[in-house]
C-alpha positions as a printed Julia matrix, in Angstrom:
661×3 Matrix{Float64}:
 -22.87   42.86    3.31
 -20.29   45.06    5.0
 -22.01   48.18    6.47
 -18.81   50.28    6.59
 -18.8    51.45    2.95
 -22.48   52.5     3.22
 -21.72   54.45    6.44
 -18.74   56.19    4.82
 -20.88   57.09    1.8
 -23.56   58.5     4.09
 -21.0    60.54    6.05
 -19.45   61.91    2.84
 -22.86   62.7     1.37
 -23.86   64.98    4.27
 -20.45   66.33    5.34
 -20.48   69.46    3.13
 -24.11   70.52    3.8
 -23.59   69.92    7.55
 -20.44   72.09    7.67
 -22.07   74.84    5.61
 -25.21   74.77    7.76
 -23.2    75.09   10.98
 -21.34   78.1     9.55
 -24.64   79.75    8.61
 -25.95   79.22   12.14
 -22.71   80.56   13.58
 -23.0    83.64   11.33
 -26.55   84.34   12.43
 -25.61   83.83   16.08
 -22.51   86.03   15.74
 -24.48   88.86   14.18
 -27.16   88.84   16.87
 -25.27   87.87   20.01
 -21.92   89.52   19.41
 -23.39   92.45   17.51
 -20.61   92.15   14.92
 -21.75   92.34   11.31
 -18.18   91.74   10.12
 -17.87   88.36   11.83
 -21.34   87.44   10.65
 -20.48   88.31    7.04
 -17.18   86.42    7.18
 -18.87   83.3     8.51
 -21.61   83.59    5.87
 -18.98   83.87    3.11
 -17.21   80.85    4.63
 -20.48   78.91    4.5
 -20.88   79.87    0.83
 -17.29   78.81    0.06
 -17.63   75.44    1.85
 -20.88   74.59    0.07
 -19.96   76.26   -3.22
 -16.43   74.88   -3.74
 -17.61   71.39   -4.86
 -20.2    73.02   -7.11
 -17.59   75.27   -8.76
 -15.25   72.29   -9.25
 -18.0    70.34  -11.02
 -18.86   73.35  -13.15
 -15.24   73.83  -14.25
 -14.85   70.1   -14.92
 -17.99   70.19  -17.08
 -16.71   73.24  -18.95
 -13.5    71.42  -19.88
 -15.76   68.81  -21.52
 -17.69   71.65  -23.23
 -20.79   71.03  -21.14
 -22.72   73.93  -19.62
 -24.83   72.52  -16.79
 -26.75   73.42  -13.66
 -23.6    73.65  -11.55
 -22.38   76.55  -13.69
 -25.63   78.48  -13.17
 -25.4    78.09   -9.38
 -21.68   78.91   -9.38
 -22.16   82.13  -11.34
 -25.1    83.15   -9.15
 -23.23   82.43   -5.89
 -20.01   84.2    -6.94
 -22.03   87.15   -8.23
 -23.95   87.37   -4.95
 -20.69   87.47   -2.96
 -19.26   90.17   -5.27
 -22.27   92.47   -4.78
 -22.38   91.81   -1.03
 -25.42   89.51   -0.92
 -23.65   87.07    1.42
 -26.81   85.49    2.84
 -28.14   84.77   -0.67
 -24.81   83.21   -1.71
 -24.68   80.98    1.38
 -28.35   80.04    1.22
 -28.22   79.12   -2.48
 -25.11   76.94   -2.21
 -26.28   75.35    1.06
 -29.71   74.46   -0.35
 -28.1    73.17   -3.56
 -25.79   70.8    -1.65
 -28.64   69.65    0.6
 -30.71   68.97   -2.5
 -27.86   66.99   -4.05
 -27.44   64.93   -0.88
 -31.16   64.13   -0.73
 -31.18   63.43   -4.45
 -28.28   61.03   -4.07
 -29.93   59.29   -1.12
 -33.26   58.84   -2.9
 -31.62   57.76   -6.15
 -29.8    55.09   -4.14
 -33.19   54.03   -2.85
 -34.52   53.65   -6.39
 -31.59   51.33   -7.14
 -32.59   49.12   -4.22
 -33.56   46.26   -6.54
 -29.97   45.99   -7.76
 -28.63   46.22   -4.2
 -30.98   43.42   -3.13
 -29.85   41.23   -6.02
 -26.22   41.76   -5.05
 -27.09   41.02   -1.42
 -28.55   37.6    -2.24
 -25.41   36.53   -4.09
 -24.01   33.63   -2.04
 -20.52   33.9    -0.54
 -19.74   30.28    0.31
 -20.65   26.79   -0.85
 -20.51   23.36    0.74
 -19.0    20.99   -1.83
 -18.69   17.21   -1.67
 -15.03   16.35   -2.42
 -13.59   12.88   -1.91
 -16.61   11.98    0.16
 -16.12   14.9     2.56
 -18.03   18.18    2.94
 -15.71   21.11    2.18
 -16.69   24.79    2.55
 -15.25   26.92   -0.26
 -15.94   30.4    -1.74
 -18.91   30.2    -4.12
 -16.75   31.39   -7.03
 -14.35   28.46   -6.48
 -16.92   25.73   -7.13
 -16.03   23.72  -10.22
 -18.41   22.68  -12.97
 -20.03   19.27  -12.42
 -19.09   19.28   -8.72
 -21.74   18.22   -6.22
 -22.94   21.04   -3.96
 -24.93   20.42   -0.78
 -27.8    22.81    0.01
 -29.12   22.58    3.56
 -32.18   24.16    5.16
 -31.79   27.95    5.33
 -28.74   28.07    3.04
 -28.41   29.97   -0.22
 -27.9    27.96   -3.4
 -24.38   28.97   -4.53
 -24.55   27.75   -8.16
 -26.9    27.07  -11.03
 -27.4    23.35  -11.3
 -29.56   20.25  -11.43
 -30.81   18.36   -8.37
 -29.29   14.88   -8.28
 -30.58   13.8    -4.88
 -32.77   14.8    -1.97
 -35.89   16.94   -1.81
 -36.51   20.46   -0.59
 -38.22   23.79   -1.18
 -36.52   26.91   -2.54
 -37.56   30.55   -2.33
 -36.92   31.75   -5.92
 -38.2    35.33   -5.45
 -34.79   36.83   -6.3
 -34.87   35.15   -9.73
 -38.5    34.84  -10.81
 -40.29   37.27   -8.48
 -42.43   34.38   -7.21
 -42.8    34.6    -3.43
 -44.14   31.05   -2.91
 -41.35   28.46   -2.35
 -40.98   25.87   -5.12
 -40.61   22.16   -4.37
 -37.46   20.6    -5.87
 -36.71   16.94   -6.53
 -34.22   15.01   -8.65
 -33.94   16.42  -12.18
 -35.21   19.9   -11.31
 -33.15   23.01  -12.07
 -32.0    25.36   -9.31
 -30.51   28.85   -9.48
 -27.79   30.64   -7.53
 -29.13   33.13   -5.0
 -32.29   31.19   -4.19
 -32.79   30.19   -0.55
 -33.68   26.81    0.89
 -36.77   26.94    3.09
 -36.66   23.26    3.96
 -35.15   19.91    3.03
 -31.73   18.87    1.82
 -30.56   18.94   -1.8
 -27.58   17.55   -3.68
 -26.94   19.73   -6.73
 -24.68   19.13   -9.73
 -23.17   22.5   -10.68
 -23.84   23.58  -14.27
 -23.15   27.31  -13.87
 -20.75   29.0   -11.44
 -19.47   32.52  -10.74
 -20.29   34.99  -13.51
 -22.0    32.22  -15.5
 -25.0    31.94  -13.17
 -28.48   33.25  -13.88
 -28.22   35.64  -10.91
 -24.96   37.14  -12.22
 -26.52   37.65  -15.64
 -29.56   39.34  -14.08
 -27.36   41.7   -12.03
 -25.36   42.58  -15.15
 -28.54   43.13  -17.16
 -30.14   45.38  -14.5
 -26.93   47.41  -14.15
 -26.85   48.06  -17.88
 -30.58   48.72  -18.11
 -30.64   51.27  -15.27
 -27.76   53.17  -16.88
 -29.24   53.03  -20.39
 -30.91   56.23  -21.55
 -34.5    56.46  -22.72
 -35.31   58.34  -25.93
 -37.06   61.06  -23.91
 -34.02   61.34  -21.66
 -31.74   61.79  -24.66
 -34.04   64.55  -25.88
 -33.97   66.2   -22.45
 -30.17   66.09  -22.46
 -30.1    67.86  -25.81
 -32.72   70.32  -24.54
 -30.62   71.11  -21.44
 -27.53   71.68  -23.58
 -29.36   74.54  -25.31
 -31.53   75.65  -22.37
 -28.69   76.4   -19.92
 -26.72   78.74  -22.23
 -30.0    80.41  -23.21
 -30.77   81.13  -19.54
 -27.3    82.65  -19.06
 -27.83   84.9   -22.1
 -31.32   85.84  -20.83
 -30.0    86.67  -17.35
 -27.19   88.82  -18.79
 -29.66   90.6   -21.06
 -32.07   91.17  -18.19
 -29.27   92.53  -16.0
 -28.1    94.93  -18.71
 -31.66   96.04  -19.44
 -32.73   96.6   -15.82
 -29.28   97.27  -14.35
 -30.43   95.0   -11.51
 -27.66   92.45  -10.89
 -29.61   90.73   -8.09
 -32.55   90.17  -10.42
 -30.28   88.66  -13.08
 -28.56   86.36  -10.57
 -31.91   85.3    -9.12
 -33.11   84.39  -12.61
 -30.03   82.19  -13.02
 -30.82   80.3    -9.82
 -34.53   79.72  -10.24
 -34.2    78.74  -13.91
 -31.99   75.75  -13.04
 -33.56   72.74  -14.83
 -32.55   70.32  -12.05
 -35.95   68.7   -11.63
 -36.28   68.51  -15.42
 -32.93   66.77  -15.87
 -33.59   64.19  -13.16
 -37.26   63.58  -14.02
 -36.52   60.9   -16.66
 -33.58   58.89  -15.23
 -35.1    58.56  -11.76
 -38.33   57.2   -13.29
 -36.46   54.76  -15.55
 -34.3    53.49  -12.69
 -37.33   53.0   -10.43
 -39.39   51.29  -13.15
 -36.61   48.89  -14.14
 -35.9    48.21  -10.46
 -39.53   47.36   -9.77
 -39.58   45.04  -12.76
 -36.41   43.26  -11.62
 -38.0    42.57   -8.23
 -41.0    41.03  -10.0
 -38.97   38.87  -12.37
 -39.35   41.24  -15.35
 -36.05   42.28  -16.96
 -36.26   45.24  -19.35
 -33.25   45.94  -21.56
 -33.24   49.69  -20.9
 -35.15   52.95  -20.78
 -35.71   53.05  -24.55
 -37.38   49.62  -24.49
 -39.45   50.63  -21.45
 -40.79   53.61  -23.4
 -41.51   51.48  -26.47
 -43.3    48.88  -24.33
 -45.62   51.59  -23.04
 -46.83   52.14  -26.62
 -47.5    48.45  -27.39
 -50.98   48.07  -28.85
 -50.6    44.73  -30.64
 -49.23   41.49  -29.2
 -48.3    38.49  -31.37
 -48.1    35.11  -29.65
 -46.86   31.7   -30.66
 -49.26   28.86  -29.78
 -47.39   25.73  -28.8
 -45.51   26.22  -25.56
 -46.83   29.76  -25.12
 -50.63   29.63  -25.08
 -50.58   25.86  -24.61
 -48.55   23.6   -22.38
 -46.62   22.1   -25.29
 -47.22   18.6   -23.87
 -49.85   16.61  -25.84
 -52.0    14.06  -24.05
 -54.77   11.64  -24.95
 -58.14   13.38  -24.57
 -60.6    10.93  -26.19
 -60.9     7.19  -26.75
 -63.95    6.34  -28.89
 -65.13    2.74  -29.47
 -66.48    1.97  -32.96
 -68.86   -0.74  -34.14
 -66.44   -3.36  -35.47
 -68.93   -5.6   -37.25
 -67.14   -8.76  -38.22
 -64.12   -7.59  -36.27
 -62.25   -9.12  -33.33
 -65.27   -9.28  -31.09
 -66.5    -6.81  -28.51
 -63.89   -4.24  -27.42
 -63.95   -1.43  -24.86
 -61.97    1.81  -24.48
 -59.12    0.07  -22.67
 -58.78   -2.49  -25.46
 -58.71    0.25  -28.13
 -56.05    2.15  -26.2
 -54.03   -1.03  -25.61
 -54.0    -1.82  -29.35
 -52.84    1.72  -30.11
 -50.17    1.72  -27.4
 -48.71   -1.65  -28.42
 -48.5    -0.51  -32.04
 -46.96    2.83  -31.05
 -44.35    1.07  -28.91
 -42.35    0.59  -32.08
 -42.93    4.09  -33.46
 -40.7     7.16  -33.35
 -43.61    9.55  -34.0
 -44.04   12.47  -31.51
 -47.62   11.42  -30.75
 -46.54    7.92  -29.73
 -45.44    9.11  -26.28
 -48.82   10.51  -25.12
 -50.54    7.28  -26.24
 -48.07    5.15  -24.28
 -48.36    7.46  -21.26
 -52.17    7.24  -21.35
 -52.03    3.44  -21.44
 -49.61    3.39  -18.52
 -51.83    5.79  -16.54
 -54.76    3.39  -16.94
 -52.58    0.49  -15.85
 -52.82   -1.21  -19.24
 -49.96   -3.59  -19.88
 -48.17   -3.38  -23.23
 -46.04   -6.53  -23.06
 -43.29   -6.83  -25.65
 -42.66   -4.98  -28.87
 -44.59   -5.69  -32.09
 -43.3    -8.6   -34.16
 -42.91   -6.21  -37.05
 -43.73   -2.53  -37.65
 -44.33   -0.82  -40.98
 -44.28    2.99  -40.77
 -46.31    4.56  -43.56
 -45.05    8.15  -44.08
 -47.81   10.73  -43.84
 -50.42    8.13  -42.86
 -49.48    6.19  -39.72
 -48.1     2.82  -38.72
 -48.95   -0.87  -39.22
 -47.85   -3.37  -36.56
 -48.07   -7.15  -36.2
 -49.2    -8.1   -32.67
 -49.7   -11.71  -31.55
 -50.89  -12.73  -35.01
 -53.09   -9.63  -35.47
 -52.48   -6.85  -37.99
 -53.08   -3.51  -36.24
 -53.12   -0.2   -38.11
 -53.06    3.2   -36.34
 -53.29    6.36  -38.42
 -55.49    8.53  -40.59
 -58.32    7.57  -42.92
 -55.96    7.39  -45.88
 -54.04    4.6   -44.15
 -57.24    2.7   -43.39
 -58.4     2.96  -46.98
 -55.02    1.72  -48.19
 -55.43   -1.18  -45.77
 -59.0    -1.72  -47.08
 -60.34   -1.43  -43.54
 -64.07   -1.91  -43.1
 -65.66    1.33  -41.77
 -63.16    3.68  -43.43
 -65.59    4.75  -46.15
 -66.31    8.47  -46.46
 -69.76    7.99  -44.91
 -68.58    5.37  -42.42
 -68.65    5.68  -38.64
 -64.89    6.15  -38.37
 -64.97    9.05  -40.85
 -67.8    10.74  -38.92
 -65.96   10.43  -35.57
 -62.7    11.7   -37.11
 -64.48   14.74  -38.59
 -66.18   15.53  -35.27
 -62.93   15.31  -33.28
 -61.07   17.42  -35.85
 -63.74   20.13  -35.58
 -63.18   20.19  -31.82
 -59.45   20.66  -32.39
 -58.28   17.14  -31.56
 -55.73   15.1   -33.5
 -57.62   11.82  -34.26
 -55.92    8.47  -34.94
 -58.09    5.57  -36.08
 -57.25    2.12  -34.69
 -58.0    -0.94  -36.84
 -57.49   -4.63  -36.12
 -57.49   -7.32  -38.79
 -59.17   -5.09  -41.36
 -61.87   -3.62  -39.11
 -61.96   -0.16  -37.46
 -62.35   -0.68  -33.71
 -61.85    2.81  -32.3
 -60.4     6.3   -32.49
 -57.8     7.76  -30.12
 -57.55   11.58  -30.06
 -54.56   13.56  -28.81
 -54.51   17.25  -27.87
 -52.42   19.85  -26.14
 -53.82   21.76  -23.15
 -54.41   25.48  -22.95
 -52.52   27.09  -20.11
 -55.02   27.87  -17.33
 -54.07   31.56  -17.28
 -54.09   32.11  -21.08
 -57.65   33.55  -21.3
 -56.98   35.8   -18.31
 -53.72   36.98  -19.9
 -55.56   38.03  -23.08
 -58.24   39.81  -21.05
 -55.61   41.7   -19.05
 -53.74   42.67  -22.21
 -56.92   44.27  -23.54
 -57.5    45.98  -20.19
 -53.92   47.32  -20.33
 -54.58   49.04  -23.66
 -53.6    46.39  -26.22
 -56.0    46.68  -29.17
 -55.15   43.45  -30.98
 -53.86   40.06  -29.77
 -52.77   37.83  -32.65
 -51.79   34.16  -32.63
 -49.12   33.13  -35.16
 -48.79   29.38  -35.46
 -47.62   26.65  -37.8
 -50.66   24.52  -36.99
 -53.55   24.14  -39.42
 -56.62   26.38  -39.33
 -59.09   24.17  -37.37
 -56.61   23.54  -34.59
 -55.49   27.16  -34.39
 -59.09   28.38  -34.47
 -60.03   26.06  -31.58
 -57.22   27.52  -29.46
 -58.02   31.09  -30.46
 -61.71   30.76  -29.64
 -61.0    29.19  -26.25
 -58.47   31.86  -25.27
 -60.2    34.91  -26.74
 -57.62   35.76  -29.43
 -58.62   38.62  -31.75
 -56.96   37.22  -34.88
 -55.6    33.77  -35.77
 -53.03   33.19  -38.49
 -52.32   29.5   -39.06
 -50.07   27.32  -41.2
 -47.16   29.76  -40.92
 -43.47   29.05  -41.46
 -40.92   31.18  -39.53
 -40.6    33.58  -42.47
 -44.4    33.87  -42.62
 -44.45   34.93  -38.96
 -41.89   37.62  -39.77
 -44.12   38.88  -42.59
 -47.14   38.86  -40.26
 -45.3    41.05  -37.74
 -44.18   43.39  -40.52
 -47.78   43.64  -41.72
 -48.97   44.62  -38.25
 -46.3    47.3   -38.03
 -47.26   48.56  -41.51
 -50.82   48.98  -40.21
 -49.49   51.37  -37.57
 -49.33   49.01  -34.61
 -46.47   48.94  -32.1
 -45.91   45.18  -31.85
 -44.61   42.91  -29.11
 -43.78   39.35  -30.19
 -43.76   36.53  -27.63
 -42.11   33.29  -28.71
 -39.62   30.57  -27.89
 -36.7    32.33  -29.58
 -35.9    29.45  -31.96
 -38.26   29.2   -34.94
 -39.73   32.55  -33.85
 -36.35   34.32  -33.93
 -36.98   36.3   -37.16
 -40.34   37.57  -35.89
 -38.88   38.41  -32.47
 -36.15   40.46  -34.11
 -38.6    42.27  -36.4
 -41.1    43.22  -33.68
 -40.78   46.52  -31.83
 -40.34   44.51  -28.62
 -39.21   40.87  -28.43
 -40.36   39.06  -25.29
 -38.75   35.88  -23.95
 -40.82   33.93  -21.43
 -39.42   31.56  -18.82
 -35.95   33.03  -19.35
 -34.54   32.03  -15.94
 -32.85   28.99  -17.41
 -31.79   30.62  -20.67
 -28.75   32.88  -20.49
 -29.08   33.93  -24.13
 -32.66   35.11  -23.6
 -31.68   37.16  -20.54
 -28.96   38.95  -22.49
 -30.71   39.43  -25.83
 -34.48   39.77  -25.3
 -35.89   43.29  -25.06
 -38.04   42.02  -22.19
 -37.18   38.77  -20.39
 -39.89   37.28  -18.17
 -37.96   35.13  -15.73
 -40.93   32.98  -14.72
 -42.89   30.92  -17.22
 -46.05   32.84  -16.29
 -48.32   34.36  -18.96
 -49.68   36.98  -16.55
 -46.19   38.51  -16.34
 -46.72   39.85  -19.89
 -49.62   42.24  -19.11
 -47.84   43.06  -15.85
 -44.75   44.13  -17.81
 -46.77   46.32  -20.19
 -48.66   47.85  -17.26
 -45.38   48.66  -15.51
 -44.05   50.31  -18.7
 -47.16   52.46  -19.01
 -46.99   53.51  -15.35
 -43.31   54.39  -15.73
 -43.9    56.57  -18.8
 -46.87   58.23  -17.1
 -44.61   59.04  -14.14
 -41.98   60.45  -16.49
 -44.55   62.77  -18.05
 -45.85   63.85  -14.65
 -42.31   64.66  -13.55
 -41.61   66.71  -16.68
 -44.83   68.66  -16.1
 -43.94   69.31  -12.43
 -40.44   70.5   -13.37
 -41.6    72.81  -16.17
 -44.47   74.24  -14.11
 -42.14   74.98  -11.19
 -39.62   76.83  -13.39
 -42.39   78.78  -15.15
 -44.02   79.89  -11.87
 -40.69   80.86  -10.31
 -39.59   82.84  -13.37
 -42.9    84.68  -13.36
 -42.43   85.36   -9.64
 -38.95   86.79  -10.25
 -40.12   89.07  -13.06
 -43.12   90.28  -11.05
 -41.09   90.57   -7.85
 -41.35   88.74   -4.54
 -39.17   85.68   -5.27
 -35.66   86.01   -3.85
 -32.63   83.94   -4.77
 -32.8    81.79   -1.63
 -36.56   81.3    -1.85
 -36.2    80.35   -5.5
 -33.53   77.76   -4.7
 -35.64   76.37   -1.84
 -38.66   75.88   -4.13
 -36.39   74.51   -6.86
 -34.92   71.86   -4.56
 -38.38   71.04   -3.25
 -39.49   70.36   -6.84
 -36.53   68.01   -7.29
 -37.6    66.04   -4.23
 -41.22   65.95   -5.4
 -40.08   64.52   -8.74
 -37.98   61.85   -7.03
 -40.75   60.97   -4.55
 -43.2    60.62   -7.43
 -40.84   58.24   -9.23
 -40.3    56.19   -6.08
 -43.99   55.28   -6.07
 -43.08   52.85   -8.85
 -41.07   50.82   -6.34
 -44.21   49.84   -4.45
 -45.68   46.44   -5.29
 -49.22   46.79   -6.55
 -51.97   44.71   -4.94
 -52.87   43.42   -8.41
 -50.23   43.42  -11.12
 -52.85   44.05  -13.74
 -56.55   44.86  -13.81
 -58.9    42.03  -13.34
 -58.37   40.24  -10.07
 -57.62   36.53   -9.73
 -56.67   34.1   -12.44
 -59.41   32.17  -14.11
 -59.11   28.71  -15.58
 -59.4    28.19  -19.28
 -62.82   27.11  -20.48
 -62.78   23.57  -21.75
 -59.15   23.01  -20.98
 -58.09   20.86  -23.89
 -56.68   22.13  -27.17
 -54.82   20.4   -29.94
 -51.14   20.08  -30.5
 -51.94   19.89  -34.16
 -52.96   17.4   -36.79
 -50.14   15.1   -37.7
 -49.37   12.64  -40.44
 -52.02   10.43  -38.79
 -54.78   12.73  -40.04
 -53.15   13.64  -43.32
 -52.54   17.23  -42.16
 -49.12   18.81  -41.63
 -47.61   18.56  -38.16
 -46.89   21.68  -36.09
 -43.96   23.67  -37.53
């Protein structure tokens, strides 16, 4: 980044207070050394004019827009002080006010550091492979589908997919994750991330303003400028408060005939700390979240998130991995069947039959067979899908059926009776949340293969941290059937499980929670959960780094697919709102004490302004504490693995139960 603009801004920020301060020093020196009160007074008036001119201009500009603000109070007080001969008070008030503004501007810039850092990581150039040659071009000039080369230490200039090479990327600017992520062919990469080793060839899928980084910068800009509900109230309060103070000061002056007292009241009653208490907290909170991969839509949503006391979660892909796998292979007594079989033989029968199936659970069976090194040579001679029950395949002269008990009974398979061994094993696996598929060969049940999804390792810890952060109820809303949903809920620690839901049922469930008085956050995949996400007080999109729509539309977008980011986001919102309240209390207490001091005597105009500006800096410093990274994002220490580990994807047509919605 070019340092010149920052240096010019710094010079401009301090130019007026520096000139005014030098004139004040010259006035004091002239009065004492030269013994000339006239020269001292002239220099003091000059100091007041230099510092006060920008303030008066802002006040007049605000008046043309029918806004009565703090600048008007200071302008009236300074001009009045000059008129009655209180030159030192006029100079001191305007000087301290401009110093306060300069410090305020500097510290507000500091709170926006997250946005500045995001802009700083935006890449300037890219190395593109064109006609077999490496060509360096501006990052914005890279074309879609072009191949970009990312070398060790270089920034990734585009969003894209790795087509060749291996390497590690620091993705902290996008996801907040400080540990570099290994990338190989097929993996997604994001503009602004930095290579920490290796060499990657990347096919560009997003360039310029269409990259994830550009969308994040745009979102943070909008969010930091958006006003919170409390801030809007404070703006309305200030619009009435400032004229009221002017009327009070005029009334006090007429009543006491003490112009200095009236002008002093104008100065110390300035609600500067009150006005800045909300925006500086919002900017700092949103900035901290952006650094940690948590994008909040604006101050209003930050405030609402602080009140969240119920969280609704989808199951598949949120609490679970969303990738089913074979968890059990059970051998049955196949009396009169094809001879002695073992687990591998049962799995091989199932895999060969599933090789001709389009069912979603066919893939995990085939993957399990491949992982065990079991060959599945050739496709079945013929396959007969049986809707809602399973599949029948002809393999090397054998008739193999894979499905639920209804299929086996239709096939008149021995062992499929209600009190048979197969039925007992199926019932036991279903109780444990598995999706069982019975395997039969030539009319005899030989085994049962069970498929399940896995709980995310950090799901139980996420629920525990949500409770520790003040969430009273965590609810799972899922399309799976009750036994499966209950198995997941019990393993994770969910307070309430609602199963067998269609998208419109999830919407009604969220509405019911809100009707009970809860402030609800809904976490889902944004597709079949869209109605519920829109109905909830806060819609949360997880793993939004690769989804431009989620970044732009979600109330909270968690860039990394990390469940623990959810309690971290709610904790950040609560800390931000607490800081806002602390700042309001500091501002109001300062004004109250100063006003009491003026009425009782002892607080001069310059002392009042000094304390006032000090309160502004205290408010800003308090808000800046939000920018510090906490040692633990949420109460509770390290992540803990899920007990058990395996949970179901959901009963399918193979068990006679409906598949996951």
